[in-house]
C-alpha positions as CSV (number, residue, x, y, z in Angstrom):
1,X,-40.1,-64.5,26.8
2,X,-40.1,-66.9,23.4
3,X,-36.7,-66.7,24.3
4,X,-36.3,-67.2,27.9
5,X,-38.5,-70.0,27.5
6,X,-36.7,-72.0,25.0
7,X,-33.5,-71.7,26.9
8,X,-35.1,-74.6,28.9
9,X,-33.8,-72.5,32.0
10,X,-33.3,-74.7,35.9
11,X,-35.9,-72.5,38.1
12,X,-37.8,-71.4,35.4
13,X,-40.8,-69.7,37.5
14,X,-44.1,-68.5,34.9
15,X,-46.2,-66.6,36.8
16,X,-49.5,-65.1,35.9
17,X,-51.0,-62.1,38.4
18,X,-54.7,-60.1,38.5
19,X,-53.6,-56.2,37.4
20,X,-57.5,-55.1,37.1
21,X,-61.2,-56.6,37.1
22,X,-65.1,-55.6,35.7
23,X,-67.5,-54.5,37.4
24,X,-68.5,-57.9,37.5
25,X,-65.2,-59.3,39.2
26,X,-63.6,-60.7,36.4
27,X,-60.3,-60.4,34.7
28,X,-59.6,-57.8,32.9
29,X,-55.9,-57.8,32.3
30,X,-53.1,-59.7,33.9
31,X,-49.6,-59.4,33.8
32,X,-47.5,-62.5,32.7
33,X,-43.8,-63.1,34.9
34,X,-41.2,-65.1,33.5
35,X,-38.1,-65.3,35.9
36,X,-35.0,-68.0,36.2
37,X,-33.1,-66.1,39.5
38,X,-30.2,-65.3,37.1
39,X,-26.7,-66.8,36.4
40,X,-22.9,-65.6,37.1
41,X,-21.2,-63.6,34.0
42,X,-17.7,-64.2,33.3
43,X,-16.6,-61.5,35.9
44,X,-18.4,-62.5,38.7
45,X,-17.0,-65.7,38.1
46,X,-13.2,-63.7,37.6
47,X,-14.1,-61.6,41.5
48,X,-15.3,-65.4,43.0
49,X,-11.8,-67.3,42.3
50,X,-9.7,-63.4,43.2
51,X,-12.3,-64.4,46.2
52,X,-11.3,-68.0,46.9
53,X,-7.2,-66.4,46.2
54,X,-7.5,-63.8,48.3
55,X,-9.2,-66.0,51.9
56,X,-6.3,-68.8,51.9
57,X,-4.2,-65.8,51.8
58,X,-6.1,-63.9,54.8
59,X,-6.9,-66.6,56.8
60,X,-4.0,-69.6,56.3
61,X,-1.0,-67.3,54.8
62,X,1.5,-68.0,52.4
63,X,2.1,-71.5,53.5
64,X,-0.8,-73.1,52.1
65,X,-2.3,-73.4,48.9
66,X,-5.3,-75.3,49.3
67,X,-7.9,-76.5,51.7
68,X,-8.7,-80.3,52.7
69,X,-12.2,-80.5,51.0
70,X,-13.5,-82.4,53.6
71,X,-12.3,-79.5,56.1
72,X,-15.3,-77.0,54.7
73,X,-19.0,-76.3,55.0
74,X,-20.8,-73.9,52.5
75,X,-24.2,-72.4,53.0
76,X,-25.6,-70.2,50.9
77,X,-29.3,-69.3,50.4
78,X,-31.0,-70.8,46.9
79,X,-30.7,-68.2,44.3
80,X,-28.7,-69.9,41.3
81,X,-25.8,-67.0,40.7
82,X,-25.7,-67.3,44.6
83,X,-24.7,-70.3,44.4
84,X,-22.6,-70.3,41.0
85,X,-20.1,-67.7,43.0
86,X,-19.8,-70.2,45.9
87,X,-18.7,-72.8,44.0
88,X,-16.4,-70.9,42.1
89,X,-14.9,-69.5,45.6
90,X,-14.7,-73.1,46.4
91,X,-13.1,-74.4,43.7
92,X,-10.3,-72.8,44.6
93,X,-10.1,-73.0,48.0
94,X,-9.1,-76.3,47.7
95,X,-8.1,-76.1,43.4
96,X,-11.0,-78.5,42.4
97,X,-12.1,-78.0,38.7
98,X,-15.1,-80.4,39.7
99,X,-16.6,-78.9,42.6
100,X,-20.2,-78.3,41.5
101,X,-23.2,-77.2,43.7
102,X,-23.5,-80.3,45.2
103,X,-20.8,-79.3,48.1
104,X,-23.6,-75.9,48.8
105,X,-26.1,-76.3,51.8
106,X,-29.3,-74.5,51.4
107,X,-30.2,-72.2,54.3
108,X,-33.0,-70.1,53.6
109,X,-33.4,-69.1,57.3
110,X,-29.3,-67.1,56.8
111,X,-30.8,-63.2,56.8
112,X,-34.3,-64.2,58.7
113,X,-37.6,-62.9,56.4
114,X,-38.8,-60.5,54.4
115,X,-41.7,-60.1,55.3
116,X,-40.5,-58.0,59.2
117,X,-39.8,-55.4,56.7
118,X,-42.2,-55.5,54.4
119,X,-44.3,-52.6,55.4
120,X,-40.7,-50.5,56.4
121,X,-39.8,-51.0,52.5
122,X,-43.0,-50.2,51.1
123,X,-43.0,-46.9,52.9
124,X,-39.1,-46.1,52.2
125,X,-40.3,-46.7,48.7
126,X,-42.5,-44.3,48.2
127,X,-40.6,-41.7,49.8
128,X,-37.6,-42.4,47.7
129,X,-40.0,-41.5,44.7
130,X,-41.2,-38.2,46.8
131,X,-37.6,-37.5,47.1
132,X,-36.4,-38.0,43.3
133,X,-39.1,-36.1,41.6
134,X,-38.0,-32.6,43.7
135,X,-37.5,-30.0,41.5
136,X,-38.3,-26.5,42.9
137,X,-35.4,-24.8,44.9
138,X,-36.9,-25.2,48.4
139,X,-37.7,-29.1,47.4
140,X,-34.1,-29.3,46.9
141,X,-33.2,-27.7,49.8
142,X,-35.5,-29.6,52.2
143,X,-34.3,-33.0,51.0
144,X,-30.2,-31.8,50.4
145,X,-28.9,-33.1,53.5
146,X,-30.1,-36.6,52.8
147,X,-27.0,-38.9,51.4
148,X,-26.5,-39.3,48.1
149,X,-29.1,-36.4,46.6
150,X,-25.7,-34.2,46.4
151,X,-24.0,-36.5,44.3
152,X,-27.3,-36.7,42.0
153,X,-28.0,-33.2,42.1
154,X,-23.4,-32.8,41.1
155,X,-23.3,-35.6,38.4
156,X,-21.0,-34.7,35.6
157,X,-23.0,-35.4,32.9
158,X,-26.1,-33.6,33.5
159,X,-26.9,-30.2,32.2
160,X,-26.9,-27.2,34.0
161,X,-30.6,-26.9,33.3
162,X,-31.2,-30.2,35.1
163,X,-29.1,-30.1,38.0
164,X,-32.1,-31.7,40.3
165,X,-33.4,-35.2,40.8
166,X,-36.3,-34.5,38.6
167,X,-33.8,-33.3,36.0
168,X,-32.1,-36.3,36.6
169,X,-34.9,-38.4,35.8
170,X,-35.4,-36.6,33.0
171,X,-31.8,-36.7,31.7
172,X,-31.9,-41.1,32.2
173,X,-36.0,-41.2,30.2
174,X,-34.1,-39.1,27.5
175,X,-31.0,-41.2,27.3
176,X,-32.7,-44.9,27.3
177,X,-34.5,-43.1,24.3
178,X,-31.3,-42.0,22.5
179,X,-30.2,-45.6,23.4
180,X,-32.9,-47.6,21.7
181,X,-31.5,-46.3,18.2
182,X,-28.9,-47.5,18.2
183,X,-29.9,-51.6,19.6
184,X,-28.7,-54.0,16.5
185,X,-31.0,-55.3,14.0
186,X,-29.5,-57.9,11.6
187,X,-31.2,-60.9,14.0
188,X,-26.9,-62.4,13.0
189,X,-25.9,-60.1,15.1
190,X,-24.0,-62.1,18.4
191,X,-24.6,-61.3,21.7
192,X,-23.4,-62.3,24.7
193,X,-24.2,-65.4,25.7
194,X,-26.1,-66.2,22.7
195,X,-29.2,-63.8,23.8
196,X,-31.1,-63.0,20.2
197,X,-31.5,-59.2,18.8
198,X,-34.9,-59.7,19.1
199,X,-34.8,-60.4,23.3
200,X,-32.0,-57.3,23.4
201,X,-34.7,-55.1,22.0
202,X,-37.4,-56.2,23.6
203,X,-35.3,-56.2,27.4
204,X,-34.9,-52.2,26.8
205,X,-37.6,-51.5,25.1
206,X,-39.6,-52.6,27.9
207,X,-37.8,-51.4,30.7
208,X,-37.4,-47.6,28.6
209,X,-41.4,-48.3,28.2
210,X,-41.9,-48.5,32.2
211,X,-39.7,-46.4,33.6
212,X,-41.6,-43.5,31.9
213,X,-45.5,-42.3,32.9
214,X,-46.2,-40.2,30.8
215,X,-49.8,-39.9,31.8
216,X,-49.0,-38.1,35.5
217,X,-45.4,-37.1,33.6
218,X,-43.7,-39.0,36.8
219,X,-41.2,-41.7,36.5
220,X,-40.5,-45.4,38.2
221,X,-38.3,-44.8,40.4
222,X,-38.1,-49.2,41.2
223,X,-36.9,-49.4,37.7
224,X,-33.4,-47.2,38.1
225,X,-31.9,-50.3,39.3
226,X,-33.0,-51.8,36.5
227,X,-31.4,-49.3,34.1
228,X,-28.2,-49.6,36.0
229,X,-28.2,-53.6,35.9
230,X,-28.5,-53.7,32.5
231,X,-26.4,-50.9,31.4
232,X,-24.1,-52.3,33.4
233,X,-24.2,-56.0,31.9
234,X,-24.0,-54.6,27.5
235,X,-21.0,-52.0,29.2
236,X,-19.3,-55.6,29.5
237,X,-20.4,-57.5,27.2
238,X,-21.6,-55.9,24.2
239,X,-20.6,-52.0,23.8
240,X,-19.2,-53.1,20.6
241,X,-22.4,-53.5,19.1
242,X,-23.7,-49.5,20.8
243,X,-20.8,-47.9,18.3
244,X,-21.2,-45.1,18.4
245,X,-23.4,-44.2,21.0
246,X,-21.4,-43.5,24.1
247,X,-22.6,-45.9,26.6
248,X,-20.9,-44.2,29.7
249,X,-22.9,-41.0,30.5
250,X,-26.0,-43.1,31.1
251,X,-24.0,-45.9,33.0
252,X,-22.7,-42.5,35.4
253,X,-26.5,-41.3,36.1
254,X,-28.3,-44.9,36.2
255,X,-25.2,-46.0,39.2
256,X,-25.4,-42.1,41.0
257,X,-29.2,-42.9,40.8
258,X,-29.1,-46.4,42.0
259,X,-26.9,-46.2,44.7
260,X,-29.5,-43.4,46.5
261,X,-32.5,-46.0,45.0
262,X,-31.0,-48.8,46.2
263,X,-29.9,-47.8,49.8
264,X,-33.3,-45.8,50.5
265,X,-35.1,-49.1,50.2
266,X,-33.7,-49.5,54.1
267,X,-34.8,-45.6,55.2
268,X,-33.5,-42.5,53.9
269,X,-31.8,-42.0,57.7
270,X,-29.0,-43.5,59.5
271,X,-31.7,-44.6,62.3
272,X,-34.4,-46.4,59.8
273,X,-31.3,-48.0,57.9
274,X,-30.2,-50.1,61.1
275,X,-33.4,-50.5,62.1
276,X,-34.5,-51.6,58.8
277,X,-31.0,-54.1,58.7
278,X,-31.6,-55.4,62.7
279,X,-34.8,-56.9,60.7
280,X,-33.1,-58.9,58.3
281,X,-29.2,-59.2,60.1
282,X,-30.2,-60.4,63.8
283,X,-31.0,-64.7,62.4
284,X,-27.3,-64.4,60.5
285,X,-25.3,-62.9,63.8
286,X,-27.3,-65.0,66.3
287,X,-26.0,-67.7,63.9
288,X,-22.7,-66.7,63.9
289,X,-22.3,-66.3,67.8
290,X,-23.9,-69.6,68.4
291,X,-21.1,-71.3,65.9
292,X,-18.0,-69.1,67.3
293,X,-19.6,-70.3,70.7
294,X,-19.5,-73.9,69.7
295,X,-16.0,-73.5,68.6
296,X,-14.3,-72.5,70.7
297,X,-16.5,-74.7,73.3
298,X,-15.0,-77.8,71.8
299,X,-11.5,-77.1,71.4
300,X,-11.9,-76.3,67.4
301,X,-9.5,-73.5,66.2
302,X,-12.8,-71.0,65.7
303,X,-12.3,-70.1,62.0
304,X,-15.4,-70.2,60.5
305,X,-16.0,-67.3,58.2
306,X,-19.3,-66.2,57.0
307,X,-20.0,-63.6,53.6
308,X,-22.6,-61.6,52.8
309,X,-23.6,-59.7,49.5
310,X,-25.0,-59.5,46.0
311,X,-22.2,-60.0,44.1
312,X,-19.9,-62.4,43.6
313,X,-18.2,-63.9,46.1
314,X,-18.1,-67.1,48.0
315,X,-17.5,-70.5,48.3
316,X,-16.1,-74.5,49.3
317,X,-12.9,-77.1,49.1
318,X,-10.1,-81.1,46.9
319,X,-7.1,-82.3,47.7
320,X,-4.0,-82.9,50.0
321,X,-3.2,-81.8,53.9
322,X,-1.6,-78.6,53.7
323,X,1.4,-77.5,56.6
324,X,-1.1,-75.8,59.8
325,X,-4.2,-77.4,58.9
326,X,-7.2,-75.8,60.5
327,X,-10.1,-78.4,62.0
328,X,-12.9,-76.3,60.5
329,X,-13.8,-73.7,58.0
330,X,-17.1,-72.8,56.9
331,X,-18.7,-70.4,54.5
332,X,-21.5,-68.8,54.7
333,X,-22.9,-66.8,51.2
334,X,-25.9,-65.2,50.9
C-alpha cells in the first residue's frame, strides 16, 4: 500500500471499513482499503488498437482507413482502464495518436445499477462456494450437471485423488504456497511497470493467506478471480523472475475455476443468468433502441455501435474526409 500511495495514482481512494466491535460498541478491528481502478496494460492497448482497425474494416470496408473525428461519439463508464481502452481504439479509428480521454463522455447509467441485483448476486456467491466445496461422490453427482463443473473435475493439472471441486481448491492452495517460494528477494529486481519486489511479495502473500481459512478448513472462493488475474498478469509480464517455477499449471487451474465462479455470480442455471442479465442490460438495450429509432427517423445512416465488456476494446477519431462518409458513428464501451 505504501508503494501504491507513493505513486499518486489518479482517482486513488482510501477507505477504512470497521470489521469488529467490543461489547461497548467501540471498533476494535478495521479494514484499510486502497483502490485506484487499475490501468490498461500493453497487451490491452494492442488489443484495443486491433479492435479499432477491425471496426473500420467491418463497418466501412477496405475503402476507408480512418473516420472524421467530429463524426464519432464515445461513451464509457468511469473506470480508468475502460477509458484507456476507449482512447486506444479511438486513436486507431481516426489515426490520431494525440487523442486523449477528453474524447470520452462518462455515462454511469449504461448498464443500470448493481443494487438491483445485489441480493441475487450475494445468494449466488454463497451457492458457488457450496458447490466448490463438494467432494463426496454424492455431492459431485448432484452438481456435475452445472456448466463448468465437469471442466473442473477433469482439469488436466489435478492429481487423480483430487478430481473434485474441493480437490481443485486444495490443489490451487498448494500451488500458491509453492509459488511464494519463488518470489524475488533482491530489491533491485526489475518488474513490469517498476512494481517493487516488496509490493509483489505482499500482493501474493495477502492473496495466498486470505484464500485459505484455516479455522474452518474452507476456501474463500471470491478470491479465485483474483488468483487468475494475478497469475495472468505475471505470466505476461514477470514470468522470467519465477524460473524455474512453472506458472502454467496454476494458470490453467485458476482459469478453469474462475470461469465457473465468475459466471456463477449471475446464477448457476440459464434461467437465473437471464434474469440477472436483464437487470443490467435493460437500460443499455433501451438506449440502443432509442438511438436507432432516432437515427432512422432523422434520415441519418443508422450506424451506431455499442461495445460492452471488461476487457480491452473501445473508441474515437482525427482528420480528413474519406470516400462514402457515414453520417455518424457512436461507440459505447462499458
